[in-house]
Coordinates of C-alpha atoms in Angstrom, one line a residue:
Chain A
M30 CA -5.4 70.4 11.3
N31 CA -5.2 69.5 7.5
A32 CA -6.9 66.6 5.8
I33 CA -3.8 64.4 5.5
T34 CA -3.2 64.7 9.3
Q35 CA -6.8 63.8 9.9
L36 CA -6.5 60.8 7.7
A37 CA -3.3 59.7 9.3
I38 CA -4.9 59.9 12.8
I39 CA -7.9 57.9 11.6
C40 CA -5.7 55.2 10.1
G41 CA -3.5 55.2 13.2
L42 CA -6.4 54.7 15.5
A43 CA -7.8 51.9 13.4
I44 CA -4.5 50.1 13.3
A45 CA -4.0 50.5 17.1
G46 CA -7.5 49.2 17.7
A47 CA -7.0 46.1 15.5
G48 CA -3.6 45.4 17.1
T49 CA -5.0 45.6 20.6
S50 CA -7.8 43.3 19.7
W51 CA -5.3 40.8 18.2
L52 CA -3.2 40.9 21.4
L53 CA -6.2 40.6 23.8
I54 CA -8.4 38.2 21.9
G55 CA -6.0 36.5 19.6
S56 CA -5.9 35.9 15.9
P57 CA -9.2 35.5 13.9
D58 CA -10.9 32.2 14.4
R59 CA -10.5 30.3 11.2
S60 CA -11.5 26.9 12.6
I61 CA -14.3 25.0 11.0
A62 CA -17.6 25.6 12.6
C63 CA -20.2 22.9 12.1
D64 CA -23.8 23.4 13.2
P65 CA -25.9 20.2 12.6
A66 CA -28.9 22.4 12.2
T67 CA -27.6 24.5 9.3
I68 CA -25.4 22.0 7.3
K69 CA -26.7 20.5 4.1
A70 CA -28.9 17.4 4.3
D71 CA -26.2 15.0 3.1
E72 CA -23.5 16.5 5.3
I73 CA -22.4 15.4 8.8
C74 CA -20.4 17.2 11.4
L75 CA -17.3 15.4 12.7
Q76 CA -18.5 15.9 16.3
S77 CA -21.7 14.1 15.5
I78 CA -20.0 10.9 14.7
P79 CA -20.1 8.6 17.7
A80 CA -16.8 7.5 19.1
G81 CA -15.9 4.0 17.9
A82 CA -18.5 4.0 15.1
D83 CA -17.7 1.6 12.3
I84 CA -17.2 4.0 9.4
L85 CA -15.8 3.4 5.9
W86 CA -13.9 6.6 5.2
V87 CA -13.5 7.6 1.5
D88 CA -10.9 10.2 0.5
A89 CA -12.0 12.2 -2.6
R90 CA -8.7 14.1 -2.9
S91 CA -5.8 13.4 -5.2
R92 CA -3.9 10.2 -4.9
S93 CA -0.8 12.1 -3.8
D94 CA -2.7 13.9 -1.0
W95 CA -4.3 10.6 0.1
E96 CA -0.9 8.8 0.2
N97 CA 0.7 11.7 2.0
N98 CA -1.9 12.5 4.7
G99 CA -5.1 10.6 4.2
L100 CA -7.1 9.2 7.2
P101 CA -5.7 5.8 8.2
N102 CA -7.6 2.9 6.6
S103 CA -9.5 5.3 4.3
L104 CA -10.1 4.3 0.7
L105 CA -9.3 6.5 -2.3
W106 CA -12.0 7.5 -4.8
N107 CA -11.6 10.7 -6.8
L108 CA -12.5 11.9 -10.3
D109 CA -9.0 12.0 -11.7
P110 CA -9.3 10.9 -15.4
K111 CA -6.1 8.9 -14.9
E112 CA -7.6 6.7 -12.2
D113 CA -9.6 3.6 -12.8
M114 CA -13.2 4.2 -11.7
Q115 CA -14.1 0.5 -11.8
T116 CA -11.4 -0.3 -9.3
F117 CA -12.6 2.5 -7.0
E118 CA -16.2 1.2 -7.3
A119 CA -15.2 -2.4 -6.6
E120 CA -13.0 -1.6 -3.6
V121 CA -15.7 0.4 -1.9
A122 CA -18.4 -2.0 -2.8
M123 CA -16.5 -4.9 -1.3
Q124 CA -16.3 -3.0 2.0
L125 CA -20.0 -2.1 2.1
V126 CA -21.1 -5.6 3.2
T127 CA -19.3 -5.3 6.5
T128 CA -19.2 -1.5 6.8
P129 CA -22.3 0.1 5.3
R130 CA -21.8 3.5 6.8
V131 CA -19.7 5.7 4.5
I132 CA -18.3 9.2 5.0
V133 CA -16.6 11.0 2.1
Y134 CA -14.3 13.9 2.6
C135 CA -12.2 16.1 0.3
S136 CA -10.0 19.1 1.0
D137 CA -12.3 21.5 2.7
E138 CA -15.9 22.8 2.8
S139 CA -15.6 24.4 -0.6
C140 CA -14.6 21.2 -2.4
G141 CA -17.5 19.6 -4.3
T142 CA -15.8 16.4 -5.3
S143 CA -16.9 14.6 -2.1
R144 CA -20.5 15.2 -2.9
Q145 CA -20.1 13.7 -6.4
I146 CA -18.3 10.7 -5.0
A147 CA -21.0 10.2 -2.3
E148 CA -23.6 10.3 -5.1
R149 CA -21.7 7.6 -7.0
I150 CA -21.6 5.4 -3.9
R151 CA -25.3 5.8 -3.4
N152 CA -25.8 4.8 -7.0
L153 CA -24.2 1.5 -6.4
D154 CA -27.5 0.7 -4.7
L155 CA -25.9 -1.5 -2.1
G156 CA -27.9 0.0 0.8
A157 CA -25.1 2.1 2.2
E158 CA -25.7 5.2 4.4
V159 CA -23.5 7.8 2.8
H160 CA -22.6 11.2 4.2
V161 CA -20.2 14.1 3.2
L162 CA -18.0 15.3 6.0
H163 CA -18.6 19.1 6.6
G164 CA -15.2 20.8 6.5
G165 CA -13.5 17.8 4.8
W166 CA -9.9 17.0 5.5
R167 CA -9.4 20.3 7.3
A168 CA -11.9 19.4 9.9
L169 CA -10.2 16.0 10.4
N170 CA -6.8 17.7 10.7
E171 CA -8.1 20.3 13.2
A172 CA -9.5 17.5 15.3
G173 CA -6.1 15.7 15.3
K174 CA -7.4 12.7 13.4
I175 CA -4.6 13.1 10.7
K176 CA -1.2 12.0 11.7
A177 CA 1.8 14.1 10.5
P178 CA 2.6 13.5 6.9
N179 CA 3.7 9.9 6.8
G180 CA 5.1 9.5 3.4
K181 CA 3.9 6.8 1.0
R182 CA 1.4 4.4 2.5
Chain B
M28 CA -5.5 69.0 -0.4
T29 CA -8.9 68.7 1.3
L30 CA -10.5 65.5 2.7
R31 CA -13.0 65.7 -0.2
A32 CA -10.2 65.4 -2.7
L33 CA -8.8 62.4 -0.9
I34 CA -12.2 60.7 -0.9
L35 CA -12.4 61.4 -4.7
I36 CA -9.0 59.8 -5.3
W37 CA -10.1 56.8 -3.3
L38 CA -13.4 56.4 -5.2
T39 CA -11.5 56.7 -8.5
S40 CA -9.1 53.9 -7.5
V41 CA -12.1 51.8 -6.6
S42 CA -13.7 52.4 -10.0
V43 CA -10.4 51.4 -11.7
S44 CA -10.3 48.1 -9.8
L45 CA -13.8 47.4 -11.1
A46 CA -12.6 47.5 -14.6
G47 CA -13.1 44.0 -16.1
L48 CA -13.6 41.7 -19.0
E49 CA -17.0 41.3 -20.7
F50 CA -17.8 37.8 -21.9
E51 CA -20.3 37.0 -24.8
T52 CA -21.6 34.3 -22.5
Q53 CA -20.4 32.9 -19.2
S54 CA -22.2 29.6 -19.6
K55 CA -21.7 27.0 -22.4
E56 CA -23.4 23.7 -23.0
V57 CA -21.5 21.0 -24.9
H58 CA -22.8 17.7 -26.3
A59 CA -19.8 15.4 -26.4
P60 CA -19.6 12.9 -29.3
A61 CA -19.4 9.3 -28.4
G62 CA -15.9 8.2 -27.9
A63 CA -14.5 11.8 -27.5
R64 CA -11.9 11.9 -24.8
V65 CA -11.7 15.7 -24.5
V66 CA -14.3 18.4 -25.4
A67 CA -13.6 22.2 -25.4
A68 CA -15.7 25.2 -24.7
N69 CA -14.5 28.6 -25.9
F70 CA -15.3 31.8 -24.1
P71 CA -14.6 34.9 -26.2
F72 CA -14.3 38.2 -24.3
S73 CA -13.5 41.9 -24.7
N74 CA -12.2 44.6 -22.5
P75 CA -14.8 47.4 -22.7
S76 CA -13.3 49.4 -19.9
S77 CA -10.9 52.3 -20.3
E78 CA -8.3 50.5 -18.3
Q79 CA -5.8 47.8 -19.0
V80 CA -7.0 44.4 -17.5
T81 CA -4.8 41.5 -16.6
I82 CA -5.9 37.9 -16.1
D83 CA -4.1 36.9 -12.9
Q84 CA -5.4 33.3 -12.4
A85 CA -7.8 30.8 -13.8
S86 CA -8.9 28.0 -11.5
P87 CA -11.2 25.2 -12.5
N88 CA -13.1 23.2 -9.8
C89 CA -11.8 19.9 -11.2
S90 CA -8.4 18.6 -12.2
C91 CA -10.2 17.3 -15.3
I92 CA -10.3 20.8 -16.9
G93 CA -7.3 22.5 -18.6
I94 CA -7.4 26.3 -19.2
K95 CA -5.8 28.0 -22.1
V96 CA -5.8 31.7 -22.9
K97 CA -5.6 32.4 -26.7
G98 CA -2.1 33.3 -27.7
G99 CA -0.9 33.0 -24.1
K100 CA -1.9 36.7 -23.7
F101 CA -2.9 37.7 -20.2
T102 CA -3.1 41.6 -20.4
Y103 CA -5.7 43.3 -22.5
A104 CA -5.7 47.0 -23.4
P105 CA -9.1 48.9 -23.6
G106 CA -11.1 47.5 -26.6
E107 CA -8.9 44.4 -27.1
T108 CA -10.5 41.0 -27.4
G109 CA -9.4 37.5 -26.4
M110 CA -10.6 34.0 -25.7
I111 CA -10.4 31.6 -22.8
R112 CA -10.6 27.9 -23.8
A113 CA -11.6 25.3 -21.3
E114 CA -10.7 21.7 -22.2
F115 CA -12.6 19.0 -20.3
D116 CA -11.2 15.5 -20.0
M117 CA -14.2 13.3 -19.8
G118 CA -12.2 10.2 -18.8
N119 CA -14.3 9.1 -15.8
F120 CA -17.5 11.1 -16.3
S121 CA -20.8 10.1 -17.7
G122 CA -24.2 11.7 -18.0
T123 CA -24.5 15.5 -17.5
V124 CA -21.7 17.2 -15.7
D125 CA -21.4 20.8 -14.6
K126 CA -18.0 22.3 -14.1
E127 CA -16.9 25.8 -13.2
V128 CA -13.8 27.9 -13.9
A129 CA -13.1 30.9 -11.6
I130 CA -11.2 33.8 -13.2
W131 CA -9.3 36.2 -11.1
L132 CA -8.3 39.5 -12.6
K133 CA -5.4 41.6 -11.2
G134 CA -6.6 43.3 -8.1
D135 CA -9.4 40.8 -7.3
P136 CA -9.6 39.7 -3.6
K137 CA -8.2 36.1 -3.1
D138 CA -11.6 34.7 -2.2
K139 CA -13.7 36.5 -4.8
P140 CA -12.9 36.0 -8.5
S141 CA -14.4 38.5 -10.9
I142 CA -15.7 35.9 -13.3
N143 CA -17.2 32.4 -13.0
L144 CA -17.5 30.4 -16.2
L145 CA -19.8 27.4 -16.3
I146 CA -19.5 24.5 -18.6
K147 CA -22.3 21.9 -18.9
V148 CA -21.2 18.8 -20.7
H149 CA -23.5 16.1 -21.9
I150 CA -21.6 12.8 -22.2
P151 CA -23.4 9.9 -23.9
E152 CA -23.7 6.7 -22.0
L153 CA -23.5 4.0 -24.6
I154 CA -24.1 1.1 -22.2
M155 CA -27.1 1.4 -19.8
V156 CA -28.0 -1.0 -17.1
D157 CA -31.4 -0.9 -15.5
Q158 CA -29.9 -1.4 -12.0
K159 CA -26.4 -1.3 -10.7
S160 CA -26.9 -4.2 -8.3
V161 CA -29.1 -7.0 -7.3
K162 CA -29.6 -8.0 -3.7
W163 CA -30.8 -10.9 -1.6
A164 CA -31.5 -10.9 2.1
V165 CA -29.8 -13.6 4.2
G166 CA -32.1 -16.6 4.2
D167 CA -33.9 -15.7 1.0
K168 CA -34.5 -18.3 -1.7
P169 CA -31.4 -18.2 -3.9
E170 CA -33.4 -17.5 -7.0
T171 CA -31.9 -16.0 -10.2
K172 CA -32.1 -12.2 -10.7
K173 CA -31.6 -10.2 -13.8
I174 CA -30.0 -7.0 -14.8
R175 CA -30.9 -5.6 -18.2
V176 CA -28.2 -4.0 -20.4
D177 CA -29.2 -1.8 -23.3
M178 CA -26.7 -0.6 -25.9
K179 CA -27.2 3.0 -27.0
H180 CA -24.6 3.3 -29.8
T181 CA -25.2 3.8 -33.5
V182 CA -23.5 0.5 -34.1
P183 CA -24.2 -2.8 -32.3
I184 CA -22.3 -3.6 -29.1
H185 CA -22.0 -7.2 -28.1
I186 CA -21.3 -8.6 -24.7
T187 CA -18.4 -11.0 -25.3
S188 CA -17.7 -12.4 -21.8
I189 CA -18.7 -12.1 -18.2
N190 CA -17.1 -13.1 -14.9
S191 CA -17.8 -12.9 -11.2
S192 CA -15.3 -12.0 -8.5
S193 CA -16.9 -14.6 -6.2
K194 CA -17.5 -18.3 -6.8
E195 CA -20.6 -17.9 -4.6
Y196 CA -22.5 -16.1 -7.5
Q197 CA -23.0 -17.8 -10.8
V198 CA -23.3 -15.4 -13.8
E199 CA -24.2 -15.7 -17.4
F200 CA -25.6 -13.4 -20.1
E201 CA -28.4 -13.9 -22.6
P202 CA -29.2 -11.7 -25.6
I203 CA -32.6 -10.2 -25.9
E204 CA -31.6 -8.8 -29.2
K205 CA -27.9 -9.3 -30.1
G206 CA -25.9 -6.1 -30.1
V207 CA -28.8 -4.1 -28.7
S208 CA -29.9 -5.5 -25.4
Y209 CA -29.0 -8.3 -23.0
N210 CA -30.0 -9.8 -19.7
I211 CA -27.3 -10.6 -17.1
L212 CA -28.5 -13.6 -15.0
I213 CA -27.1 -13.8 -11.4
T214 CA -27.7 -16.7 -9.1
P215 CA -26.2 -17.1 -5.6
N216 CA -25.1 -20.6 -4.6
N217 CA -26.9 -19.9 -1.3
T218 CA -27.9 -17.0 0.9
A219 CA -26.8 -18.3 4.2
I220 CA -24.2 -15.7 4.9
P221 CA -23.7 -12.1 3.7
G222 CA -21.5 -11.7 0.6
I223 CA -20.8 -9.5 -2.4
A224 CA -19.6 -10.1 -5.9
V225 CA -18.3 -7.7 -8.6
I226 CA -19.7 -8.9 -11.9
R227 CA -17.8 -7.5 -14.9
F228 CA -18.7 -8.0 -18.5
Q229 CA -16.7 -7.2 -21.6
T230 CA -17.9 -5.9 -24.9
D231 CA -16.6 -5.5 -28.4
C232 CA -17.1 -1.7 -28.4
K233 CA -14.3 0.1 -30.2
I234 CA -14.3 2.8 -27.6
S235 CA -12.1 1.7 -24.7
K236 CA -14.1 3.2 -21.9
Y237 CA -17.1 1.0 -23.0
Q238 CA -15.2 -2.2 -23.3
S239 CA -15.8 -3.2 -19.7
K240 CA -18.6 -2.5 -17.3
Q241 CA -19.5 -3.8 -13.9
V242 CA -22.5 -4.4 -11.7
F243 CA -22.8 -5.9 -8.3
A244 CA -24.6 -8.8 -6.5
S245 CA -24.9 -8.9 -2.7
T246 CA -26.5 -10.8 0.1
Q247 CA -27.2 -8.7 3.1
R248 CA -28.5 -9.1 6.6
G249 CA -30.9 -6.2 6.2
E250 CA -31.0 -2.5 5.4
P251 CA -28.9 -0.3 7.7
K252 CA -31.0 2.1 9.8
K253 CA -31.7 5.3 7.9
S254 CA -29.4 8.2 8.9
S255 CA -28.2 6.2 11.9
L256 CA -25.1 8.4 12.2
K257 CA -27.2 11.5 12.5
P258 CA -29.2 12.4 15.5

């Protein structure tokens, strides 16, 4: 048996093994895992939020994303230079008196904007408890919290 | 062809994919002048490898950064040099800001760019407040509280007017030294119920982003429990 035949057999076996595994176990799990013990100090897992908790949700994505599929009743606050930061600040501040628990989310776990927005909300010094949602919008979507794209709000 | 030869071909292809660009520095620090809207950081590079290298994608971690490659040239022969320019729009930022730009070369895995460029921008804050908000607890004596404002520009900045979003909070300003520092005086009419006011003051600064600044006043029932959402 020559080398090319050996290589072909090895590749064939590997592909067959992967295919069988896909069929028996299913596709790779790409869902967002969140372990409260290992997340960063300012993060929170979606499953840790008590049902019915009064939360002020802040969407740190772009305006178009927020308008298209943001969490219902969320407020927008991003770092887009075209946006008015004073308006964002004021809108969130006005809500903090009645809803002092804030969770900020952006696209997914690799997006850093939500952490910067959370810091800005803390810096308002209005006594809010501010967290960043681990997994961001993706986690909300996987949990079925996001309705289908609903057009302009 | 032996198995050894096949392994050699595979190893050669791996070494070709490792061919990359060499940057003089992958980290730049920029001190933005007051009033600048955009600052730029240039990242010169060369291709020291023996292979042609193509820049496939440049992705900043913020929509505030625009990327340009000198001459719109994306493919570099061995020994060629080039430059990536990152332009940072400072519109809504202040203080020290760190931003990253990920550069994918042709052949890079989707989740692992070859190069990460870092830009640290120092943005001057021309109007400083000693606190962003003043607070009263429900039932407190409705005494006046102060927020100090210091101007940090090379020319004086005067507060020209001030207003409150709520009639429940009276506001005025008094100069400590005109054009240099001021006190904002905030007095609630009463503290019987929770409330909040956005207090905005205007200045005569020529730079538009410093022509208005806001602070807050609130009356609260008490501090929320620490980390009450977390177990």
